[in-house]
Rosetta silent file (secondary structure, phi, psi, omega in degrees, C-alpha in Angstrom):
SEQUENCE: MTISMDRILADAEKNAFFVRPPLKIELSLVLLVEAYHESRYVCALDALRVNGDTCWHSSVAELRDKGLEFLQKDRPHMHRHGGKALYQDYRLSAGSIEKAENLLRLYQAGRSQAQTSPRKSA
SCORE:     score description
SCORE:     0.000 S_00000001
   1 L     0.000  130.918  178.544  -10.168  -32.685   -3.789 S_00000001
   2 L  -109.180  149.823  178.438   -9.659  -29.065   -2.758 S_00000001
   3 L  -115.170  131.082 -178.821   -7.143  -27.703   -0.285 S_00000001
   4 L   -71.991  154.600  178.562   -8.065  -24.655    1.770 S_00000001
   5 H   -63.269  -34.959  177.530   -5.951  -21.511    1.649 S_00000001
   6 H   -59.952  -40.580 -179.853   -5.404  -21.783    5.416 S_00000001
   7 H   -67.631  -41.131  178.770   -3.834  -25.201    4.929 S_00000001
   8 H   -62.720  -46.464  179.128   -1.615  -23.944    2.114 S_00000001
   9 H   -64.133  -41.492  179.795   -0.433  -20.993    4.239 S_00000001
  10 H   -61.170  -43.742  178.431    0.092  -23.208    7.290 S_00000001
  11 H   -65.929  -40.089 -179.533    2.241  -25.606    5.256 S_00000001
  12 H   -66.290  -37.971 -177.965    4.171  -22.738    3.674 S_00000001
  13 H   -68.668  -18.348  175.451    4.855  -21.100    7.042 S_00000001
  14 L   -71.480  -22.793  179.168    6.573  -24.284    8.220 S_00000001
  15 L   -79.823  127.641 -176.943    9.151  -23.605    5.539 S_00000001
  16 L   -63.505  -18.624 -176.809   11.898  -21.311    6.876 S_00000001
  17 L   -93.350   -2.361 -179.495   12.041  -19.496    3.523 S_00000001
  18 L   -70.893  130.229  176.013    8.362  -18.496    3.524 S_00000001
  19 L  -125.411  120.777  178.989    7.864  -14.746    3.665 S_00000001
  20 L   -67.677  129.631 -178.908    4.340  -13.415    4.105 S_00000001
  21 L   -68.098  154.287  179.208    3.729  -10.777    1.416 S_00000001
  22 L   -68.080  152.399  175.478    3.012   -7.195    2.477 S_00000001
  23 L   -72.310  156.963  178.075   -0.567   -6.017    2.751 S_00000001
  24 H   -57.559  -41.725 -178.680   -1.962   -3.650    0.122 S_00000001
  25 H   -65.567  -33.950  176.975   -2.217   -0.889    2.725 S_00000001
  26 H   -66.076  -43.902  177.933    1.443   -1.436    3.641 S_00000001
  27 H   -62.431  -38.458  177.999    2.484   -1.087   -0.010 S_00000001
  28 H   -63.506  -42.651  178.812    0.438    2.110   -0.249 S_00000001
  29 H   -63.737  -42.305  178.294    2.188    3.534    2.804 S_00000001
  30 H   -58.272  -47.573 -178.822    5.627    2.681    1.394 S_00000001
  31 H   -61.355  -44.030 -178.512    4.772    4.464   -1.850 S_00000001
  32 H   -70.428  -39.142  179.244    3.416    7.545   -0.068 S_00000001
  33 H   -66.598  -44.540  177.190    6.270    7.811    2.447 S_00000001
  34 H   -60.344  -44.660 -179.388    8.877    7.517   -0.323 S_00000001
  35 H   -62.284  -40.054  178.960    7.029   10.113   -2.404 S_00000001
  36 H   -59.579  -47.886 -177.448    6.858   12.485    0.569 S_00000001
  37 H   -70.006  -18.772  176.637   10.624   12.284    1.127 S_00000001
  38 L   -99.339    8.982  179.148   11.198   12.841   -2.611 S_00000001
  39 L    54.048   45.570  178.282    8.821   15.854   -2.624 S_00000001
  40 L  -133.594  166.834  179.130    6.499   14.311   -5.191 S_00000001
  41 L  -102.123  163.645  178.807    2.884   13.286   -5.510 S_00000001
  42 E  -123.402  134.196  175.140    1.416    9.840   -6.266 S_00000001
  43 L  -119.986  176.347 -177.624   -1.455    9.163   -8.668 S_00000001
  44 H   -58.264  -34.926  179.925   -3.410    6.054   -9.600 S_00000001
  45 H   -66.378  -37.621  176.885   -1.067    5.336  -12.519 S_00000001
  46 H   -64.312  -46.081 -178.413    1.925    5.297  -10.159 S_00000001
  47 H   -63.908  -37.600  177.483    0.150    2.954   -7.742 S_00000001
  48 H   -65.825  -45.841 -177.861   -0.823    0.637  -10.597 S_00000001
  49 H   -66.482  -43.664 -173.848    2.717    0.560  -12.001 S_00000001
  50 H   -82.655  -45.512 -171.860    4.516    0.122   -8.675 S_00000001
  51 H  -113.728   -8.305 -173.794    2.109   -1.963   -6.586 S_00000001
  52 L    73.158   19.477 -178.554   -0.495   -3.259   -8.997 S_00000001
  53 L   -79.955  110.553 -178.857   -3.066   -1.250   -7.001 S_00000001
  54 L   -93.261   -3.835  179.655   -6.104   -0.824   -9.238 S_00000001
  55 L  -127.521   57.638 -174.940   -8.185    0.978   -6.575 S_00000001
  56 H   -57.203  -41.031 -179.107   -5.829    3.731   -5.468 S_00000001
  57 H   -61.270  -32.592  177.071   -8.649    6.024   -4.369 S_00000001
  58 H   -70.017  -37.844  177.742   -9.845    3.275   -1.984 S_00000001
  59 H   -63.645  -43.246  178.488   -6.355    2.930   -0.519 S_00000001
  60 H   -63.868  -42.730  179.138   -6.205    6.681    0.083 S_00000001
  61 H   -61.839  -39.777  178.338   -9.697    6.615    1.645 S_00000001
  62 H   -63.916  -40.333  178.764   -8.647    3.803    3.992 S_00000001
  63 H   -69.802  -33.943  174.086   -5.598    5.779    5.089 S_00000001
  64 H   -62.425  -40.124  178.023   -7.769    8.858    5.639 S_00000001
  65 H   -62.436  -24.913  178.888   -9.957    6.708    7.900 S_00000001
  66 L   -88.851    4.697  174.004   -6.797    5.948    9.877 S_00000001
  67 L    99.547    3.630  178.906   -6.233    9.672   10.419 S_00000001
  68 L   -81.741  146.902  178.278   -3.765   10.559    7.657 S_00000001
  69 L  -116.363  148.777 -174.513   -4.195   13.829    5.783 S_00000001
  70 E  -128.313  151.035  164.868   -3.254   14.480    2.173 S_00000001
  71 E   -93.466  142.482 -178.845   -2.448   17.310   -0.170 S_00000001
  72 E  -131.308  149.506  171.579   -4.234   16.857   -3.503 S_00000001
  73 E  -152.590  153.138  179.338   -3.922   18.275   -6.976 S_00000001
  74 E   -77.262  144.050  175.129   -5.398   17.458  -10.362 S_00000001
  75 E  -130.381  111.372  175.291   -3.257   15.738  -12.975 S_00000001
  76 E   -75.407  143.619 -179.254   -4.431   15.737  -16.586 S_00000001
  77 E  -136.604  130.352  177.363   -3.399   12.665  -18.561 S_00000001
  78 E   -91.125  122.296  179.800   -3.721   12.152  -22.303 S_00000001
  79 L   -84.151  175.317 -169.788   -4.843    8.640  -23.103 S_00000001
  80 L   -64.004  -16.662  179.349   -3.797    6.680  -26.177 S_00000001
  81 L   -98.238    7.868  175.747   -6.706    7.951  -28.290 S_00000001
  82 L    92.041   -6.089  177.771   -5.822   11.602  -27.663 S_00000001
  83 L   -81.513  169.320 -179.144   -8.507   12.327  -25.098 S_00000001
  84 E  -112.439  140.378  172.318   -7.815   13.633  -21.637 S_00000001
  85 E  -119.632  152.101 -179.195   -8.474   11.989  -18.309 S_00000001
  86 E  -114.476  123.353  176.957   -8.124   13.715  -14.967 S_00000001
  87 E  -110.046  156.950  172.659   -6.385   11.971  -12.072 S_00000001
  88 E   -98.227  128.734  171.394   -5.941   13.085   -8.487 S_00000001
  89 E   -93.698  142.518 -179.443   -2.381   13.266   -7.219 S_00000001
  90 E  -127.038  144.098  174.235   -1.905   12.664   -3.499 S_00000001
  91 E  -144.039  138.836  176.805    0.895   13.520   -1.135 S_00000001
  92 E   -61.027  140.169  175.236    1.023   13.075    2.623 S_00000001
  93 L   -74.066  158.055 -179.882    0.703   16.341    4.493 S_00000001
  94 L   -58.453  -33.320 -179.890    3.650   17.390    6.642 S_00000001
  95 L   -75.518   -8.559 -177.870    1.527   16.769    9.733 S_00000001
  96 L  -108.872   -8.531 -173.949    0.857   13.153    8.704 S_00000001
  97 H   -63.486  -42.327 -178.999    4.301   11.871    7.742 S_00000001
  98 H   -64.546  -43.361  178.379    5.289   10.772   11.256 S_00000001
  99 H   -62.898  -40.844  178.651    1.978    8.995   11.761 S_00000001
 100 H   -63.460  -43.289  179.354    2.332    7.305    8.344 S_00000001
 101 H   -65.769  -38.998  177.305    5.856    6.091    9.149 S_00000001
 102 H   -65.788  -41.593  178.496    4.698    4.753   12.524 S_00000001
 103 H   -64.101  -40.829  177.490    1.757    2.987   10.909 S_00000001
 104 H   -61.550  -45.763  178.137    4.057    1.478    8.294 S_00000001
 105 H   -61.346  -37.376  178.699    6.415    0.175   11.004 S_00000001
 106 H   -63.137  -45.995  177.630    3.413   -1.296   12.818 S_00000001
 107 H   -63.493  -43.229 -179.673    2.292   -3.209    9.711 S_00000001
 108 H   -64.841  -40.754  179.140    5.833   -4.399    9.000 S_00000001
 109 H   -66.122  -40.180  178.659    6.328   -5.534   12.602 S_00000001
 110 H   -63.695  -37.771  178.774    3.007   -7.366   12.552 S_00000001
 111 H   -69.267  -41.344  179.434    3.973   -9.192    9.384 S_00000001
 112 H   -70.581  -32.355  176.283    7.371  -10.203   10.746 S_00000001
 113 H   -64.302  -41.281 -179.270    5.709  -11.256   14.004 S_00000001
 114 H   -66.271  -30.162 -179.956    3.288  -13.467   12.066 S_00000001
 115 H   -75.032  -28.288 -176.489    6.220  -15.083   10.287 S_00000001
 116 H   -96.725  -17.797 -179.477    8.040  -15.996   13.489 S_00000001
 117 L   -88.955  139.745  175.628    5.034  -17.048   15.578 S_00000001
 118 L   -68.729  142.636  178.138    3.606  -20.520   15.157 S_00000001
 119 L   -74.293  140.281  176.167    0.084  -20.532   13.747 S_00000001
 120 L   -85.987  134.471  178.255   -2.645  -21.625   16.069 S_00000001
 121 L   -82.772  147.192 -176.691   -4.824  -24.355   14.695 S_00000001
 122 L   -79.074    0.000    0.000   -8.557  -23.802   14.664 S_00000001
């Protein structure tokens, strides 16, 4: 017998201690906003270490589609066998930080709204 994911989530949401996890795009925004305020760039290795994001370039592309702009620079990385790999570092542009923070608040509010609203049954 299999149980659908919708049923598992519906049962979990009845529990007052259930917290819906953040979306991948929300985690990406948190990382980029923090990096902006710390005057640093973020690369794929950072996203993997912090968020478990294995497709960082896709996350950046999705945020670009939402209108955010980035500063980019190359980052050489020596791998364990002595060879070099080249990563792209990304940082929100000064003109995009406010939009990024607003978008982040929107995602966070939507997640908290989903936690407090009863689920509609299909």
